Coordinates of C-alpha atoms and ligand atoms in Angstrom, one line a residue:
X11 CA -6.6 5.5 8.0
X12 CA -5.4 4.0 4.6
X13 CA -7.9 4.8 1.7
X14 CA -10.1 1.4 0.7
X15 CA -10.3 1.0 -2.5
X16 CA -12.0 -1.6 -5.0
X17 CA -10.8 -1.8 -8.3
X18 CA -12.3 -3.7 -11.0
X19 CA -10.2 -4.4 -14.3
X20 CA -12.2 -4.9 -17.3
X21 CA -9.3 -5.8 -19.5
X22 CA -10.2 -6.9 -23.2
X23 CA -14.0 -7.6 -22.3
X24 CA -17.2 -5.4 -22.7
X25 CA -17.8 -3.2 -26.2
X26 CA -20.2 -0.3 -26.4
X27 CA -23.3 -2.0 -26.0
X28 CA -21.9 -4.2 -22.7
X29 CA -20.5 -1.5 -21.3
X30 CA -23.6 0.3 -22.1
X31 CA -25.4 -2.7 -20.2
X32 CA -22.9 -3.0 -16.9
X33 CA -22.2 0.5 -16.5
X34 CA -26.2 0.6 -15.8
X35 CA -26.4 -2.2 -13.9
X36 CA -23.6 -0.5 -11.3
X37 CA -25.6 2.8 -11.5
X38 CA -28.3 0.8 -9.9
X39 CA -26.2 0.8 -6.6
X40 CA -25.4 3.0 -4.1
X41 CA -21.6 3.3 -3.5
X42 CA -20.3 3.6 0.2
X43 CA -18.5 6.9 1.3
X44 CA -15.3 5.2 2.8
X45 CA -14.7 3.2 -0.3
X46 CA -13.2 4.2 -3.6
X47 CA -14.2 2.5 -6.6
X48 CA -12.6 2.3 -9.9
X49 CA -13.2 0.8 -13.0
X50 CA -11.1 -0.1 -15.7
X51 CA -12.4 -0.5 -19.6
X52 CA -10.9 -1.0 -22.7
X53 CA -9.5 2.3 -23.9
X54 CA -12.3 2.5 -26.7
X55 CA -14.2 2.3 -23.5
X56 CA -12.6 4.9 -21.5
X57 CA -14.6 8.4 -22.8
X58 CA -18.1 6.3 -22.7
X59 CA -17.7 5.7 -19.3
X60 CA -15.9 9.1 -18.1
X61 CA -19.0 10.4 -19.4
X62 CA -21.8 8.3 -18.0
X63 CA -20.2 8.3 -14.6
X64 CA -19.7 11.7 -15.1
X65 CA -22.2 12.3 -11.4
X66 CA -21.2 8.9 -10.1
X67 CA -18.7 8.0 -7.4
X68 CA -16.9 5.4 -9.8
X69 CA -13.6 6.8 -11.2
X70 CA -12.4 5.6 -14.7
X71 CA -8.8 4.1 -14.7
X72 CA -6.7 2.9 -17.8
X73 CA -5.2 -0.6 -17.9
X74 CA -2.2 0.7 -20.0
X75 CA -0.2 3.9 -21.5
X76 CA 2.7 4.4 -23.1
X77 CA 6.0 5.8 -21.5
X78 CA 6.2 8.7 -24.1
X79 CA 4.2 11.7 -25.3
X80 CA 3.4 12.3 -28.7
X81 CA 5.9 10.1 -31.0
X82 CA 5.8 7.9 -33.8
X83 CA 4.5 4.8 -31.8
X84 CA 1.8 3.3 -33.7
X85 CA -1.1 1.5 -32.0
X86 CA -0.2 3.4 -28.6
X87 CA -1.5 5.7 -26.1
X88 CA 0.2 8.3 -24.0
X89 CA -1.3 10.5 -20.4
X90 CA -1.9 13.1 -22.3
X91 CA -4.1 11.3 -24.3
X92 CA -5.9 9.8 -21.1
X93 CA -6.0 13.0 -19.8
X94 CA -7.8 14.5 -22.5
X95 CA -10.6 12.0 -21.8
X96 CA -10.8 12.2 -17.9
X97 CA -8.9 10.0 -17.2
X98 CA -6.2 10.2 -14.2
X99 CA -5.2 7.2 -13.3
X100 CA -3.5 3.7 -15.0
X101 CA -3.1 0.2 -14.0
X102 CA 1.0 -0.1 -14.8
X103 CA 2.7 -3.8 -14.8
X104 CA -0.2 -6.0 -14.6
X105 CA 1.1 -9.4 -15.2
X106 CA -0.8 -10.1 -18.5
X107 CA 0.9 -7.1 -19.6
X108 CA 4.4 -8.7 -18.7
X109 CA 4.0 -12.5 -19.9
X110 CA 2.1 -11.7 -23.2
X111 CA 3.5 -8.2 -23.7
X112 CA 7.0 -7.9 -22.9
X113 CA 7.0 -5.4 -20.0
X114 CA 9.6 -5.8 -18.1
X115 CA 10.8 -3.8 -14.6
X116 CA 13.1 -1.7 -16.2
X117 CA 10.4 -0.6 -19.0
X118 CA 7.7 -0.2 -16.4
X119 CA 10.2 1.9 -14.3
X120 CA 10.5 4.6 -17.3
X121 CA 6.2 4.1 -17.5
X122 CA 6.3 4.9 -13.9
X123 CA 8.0 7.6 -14.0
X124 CA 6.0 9.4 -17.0
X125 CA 2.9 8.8 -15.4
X126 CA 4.3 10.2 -12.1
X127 CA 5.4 13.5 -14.1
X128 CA 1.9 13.9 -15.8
X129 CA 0.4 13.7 -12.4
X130 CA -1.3 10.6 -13.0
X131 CA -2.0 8.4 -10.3
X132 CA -0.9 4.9 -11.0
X133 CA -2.2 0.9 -9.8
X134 CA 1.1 -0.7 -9.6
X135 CA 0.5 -4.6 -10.2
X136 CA 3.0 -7.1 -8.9
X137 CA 3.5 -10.5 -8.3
X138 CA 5.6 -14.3 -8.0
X139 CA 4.7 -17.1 -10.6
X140 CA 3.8 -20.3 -8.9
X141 CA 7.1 -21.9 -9.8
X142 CA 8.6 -18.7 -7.6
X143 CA 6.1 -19.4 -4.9
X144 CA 6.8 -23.1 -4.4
X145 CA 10.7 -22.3 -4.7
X146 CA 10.2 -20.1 -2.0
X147 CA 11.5 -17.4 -4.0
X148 CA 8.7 -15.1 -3.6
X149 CA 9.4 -12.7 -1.0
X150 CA 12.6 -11.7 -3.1
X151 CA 11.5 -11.5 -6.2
X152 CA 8.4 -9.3 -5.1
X153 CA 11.2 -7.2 -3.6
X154 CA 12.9 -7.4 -6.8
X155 CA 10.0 -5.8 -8.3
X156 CA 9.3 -3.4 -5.8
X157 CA 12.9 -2.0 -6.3
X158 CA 13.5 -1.9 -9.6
X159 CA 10.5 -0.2 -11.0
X160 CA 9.4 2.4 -7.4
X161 CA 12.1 2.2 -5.1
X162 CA 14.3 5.2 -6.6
X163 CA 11.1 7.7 -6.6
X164 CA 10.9 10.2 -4.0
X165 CA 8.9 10.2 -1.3
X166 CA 6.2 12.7 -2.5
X167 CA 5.9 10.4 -5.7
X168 CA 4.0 7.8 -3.4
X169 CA 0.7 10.1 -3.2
X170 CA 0.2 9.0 -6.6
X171 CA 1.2 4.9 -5.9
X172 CA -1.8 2.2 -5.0
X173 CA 0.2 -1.2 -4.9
X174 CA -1.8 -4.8 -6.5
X175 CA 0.0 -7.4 -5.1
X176 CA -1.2 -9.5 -7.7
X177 CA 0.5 -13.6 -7.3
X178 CA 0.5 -14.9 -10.9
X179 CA -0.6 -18.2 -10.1
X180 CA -4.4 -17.0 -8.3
X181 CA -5.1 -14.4 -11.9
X182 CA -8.3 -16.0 -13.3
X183 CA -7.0 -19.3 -12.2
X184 CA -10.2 -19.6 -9.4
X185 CA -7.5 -20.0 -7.3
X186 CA -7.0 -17.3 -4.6
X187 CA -4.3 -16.9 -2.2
X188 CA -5.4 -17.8 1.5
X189 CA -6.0 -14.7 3.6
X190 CA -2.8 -16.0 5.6
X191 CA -0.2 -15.6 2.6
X192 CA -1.8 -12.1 1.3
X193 CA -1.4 -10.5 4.9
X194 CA 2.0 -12.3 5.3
X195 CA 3.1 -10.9 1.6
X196 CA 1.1 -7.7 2.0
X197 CA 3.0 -7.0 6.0
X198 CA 5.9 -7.6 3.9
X199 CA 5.9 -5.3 1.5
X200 CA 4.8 -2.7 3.9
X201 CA 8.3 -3.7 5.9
X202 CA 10.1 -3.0 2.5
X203 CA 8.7 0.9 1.9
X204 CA 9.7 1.6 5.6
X205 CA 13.4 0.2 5.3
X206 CA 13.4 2.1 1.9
X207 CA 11.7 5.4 2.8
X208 CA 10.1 5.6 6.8
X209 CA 6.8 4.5 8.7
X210 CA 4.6 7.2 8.5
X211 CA 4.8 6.8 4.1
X212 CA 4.7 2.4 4.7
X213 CA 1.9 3.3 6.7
X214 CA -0.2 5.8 4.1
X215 CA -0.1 3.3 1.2
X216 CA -2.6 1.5 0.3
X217 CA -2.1 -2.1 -0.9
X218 CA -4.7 -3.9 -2.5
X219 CA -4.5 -7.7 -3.5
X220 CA -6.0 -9.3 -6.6
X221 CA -6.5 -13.0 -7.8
X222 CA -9.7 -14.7 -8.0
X223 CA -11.2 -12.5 -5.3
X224 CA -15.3 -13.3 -5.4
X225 CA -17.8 -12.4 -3.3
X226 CA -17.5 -15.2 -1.2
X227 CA -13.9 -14.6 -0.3
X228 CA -13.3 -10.6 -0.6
X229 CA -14.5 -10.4 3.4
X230 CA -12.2 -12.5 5.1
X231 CA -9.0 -10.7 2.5
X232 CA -10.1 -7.4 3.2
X233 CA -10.1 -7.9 7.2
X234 CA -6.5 -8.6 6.5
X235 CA -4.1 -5.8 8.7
X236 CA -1.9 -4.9 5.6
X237 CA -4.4 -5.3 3.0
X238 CA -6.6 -2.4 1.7
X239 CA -9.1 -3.5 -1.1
X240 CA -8.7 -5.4 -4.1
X241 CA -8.1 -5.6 -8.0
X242 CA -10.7 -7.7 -9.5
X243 CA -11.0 -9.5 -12.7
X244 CA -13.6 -11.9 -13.7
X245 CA -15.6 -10.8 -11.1
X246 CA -16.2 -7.1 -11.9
X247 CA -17.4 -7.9 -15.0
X248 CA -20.9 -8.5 -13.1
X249 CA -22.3 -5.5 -11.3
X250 CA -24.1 -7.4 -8.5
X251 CA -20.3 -9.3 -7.6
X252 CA -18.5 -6.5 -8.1
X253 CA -20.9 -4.7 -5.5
X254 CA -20.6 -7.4 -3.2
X255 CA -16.4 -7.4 -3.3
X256 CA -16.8 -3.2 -2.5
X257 CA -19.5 -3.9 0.6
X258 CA -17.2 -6.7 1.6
X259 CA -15.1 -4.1 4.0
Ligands
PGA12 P1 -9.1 -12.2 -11.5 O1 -8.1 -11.1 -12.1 O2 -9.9 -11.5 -10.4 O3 -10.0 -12.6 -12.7 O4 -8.3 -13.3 -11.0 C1 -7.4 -10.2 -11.3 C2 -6.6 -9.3 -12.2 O5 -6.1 -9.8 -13.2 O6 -6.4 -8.1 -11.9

């Protein structure tokens, strides 16, 4: 049985006092055993809500880090530096990240592997443009992806992998993918870790799909085969949708 997880990114939204606000609101529900929850704040957010979910079954994740320790990078911040705060895990190659920031799979590849050193674990985000998509060029480039940033990691590396298979054209757009094209993307993806490693390890990770899920369409995604929870935007940003998406299994 692949873990279920529900994973709600934050990104630039919520300061101290509304994260104050919405990590209270959350605290208000109960959180189901065979799901894992994560959030991800702002990193001025990060040791606020390490702390206040300190007894909580919510972990704290990072949207970003840098692929070196301890340098002269100014404005940057590396594991160690997460680690410090409790924090052990870190959204890597979100797409925002790519078209506003410049990440790229090669320098994501060098991220990965840092984070994989440190022992962090690591929410891989992925994913075609719509121009890709209506090409029909999206099945290779995801591969493209897939292998140029994981595919030359060992095998053991993959305890520390959750895969987003997150298509640009459904992030914040209200636009999701049908349930059809995320099981047909997500079976494929599983397909490319067994040709690349073996079954049992394309079986054992868990792929979660993000883009405009909402409480209205996270049950018929997650009863998807392939796919094992999601990475939510707008949505997580109110504690009674983001509840919904994580009872929607
Ligand atoms: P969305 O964002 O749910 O707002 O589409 C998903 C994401 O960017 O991870």
């Amino acid at each position: 049985m692949r873990n279920q997880i529900v994973a709600g990114n934050w990104k630039m939204n919520n300061d101290t006092a509304e994260t104050e606000i919405l990590l209270d609101n959350l605290m208000q529900h109960q959180i189901r055993e065979d799901v894992s929850v994560y959030i991800a704040p702002a990193f001025t957010q990060l040791t606020q809500s390490v702390v206040k979910l300190k007894n909580y079954p919510i972990a704290v994740a990072a949207q970003n880090m840098n692929a070196v320790a301890s340098v002269a990078h100014t404005g940057e911040i590396s594991s160690s530096m997460l680690k410090g705060v409790g924090v052990n895990t870190v959204i890597l190659g979100h797409s925002e990240r790519r078209s506003l920031y410049g990440e790229t799979d090669d320098s994501l590849k060098v991220k990965v592997i840092k984070a994989i050193e440190d022992g962090m674990g690591i929410m891989f985000c992925f994913g075609e443009e719509l121009s890709e998509r209506k090409e029909n060029k999206h099945f290779e480039l995801v591969k493209m992806q897939l292998d140029s940033a994981l595919f030359d990691l060992p095998n053991n590396a993959w305890k520390q992998i959750i895969l987003a298979y997150e298509p640009v054209w459904a992030i914040g757009t209200g636009e999701t993918a049908s349930p059809g094209q995320v099981q047909e993307m997500h079976a494929f993806i599983r397909e490319q870790i067994k040709l690349q490693y073996d079954s049992e390890l394309a079986n054992q990770v868990s792929i979660l799909y993000g883009g405009s899920v909402k409480p209205n369409n996270a049950k018929e995604i997650f009863s998807m085969t392939d796919v094992d929870g999601g990475l939510i935007g707008g949505a997580s940003l109110k504690s009674d949708d983001f509840m919904a998406i994580v009872n929607a299994f």
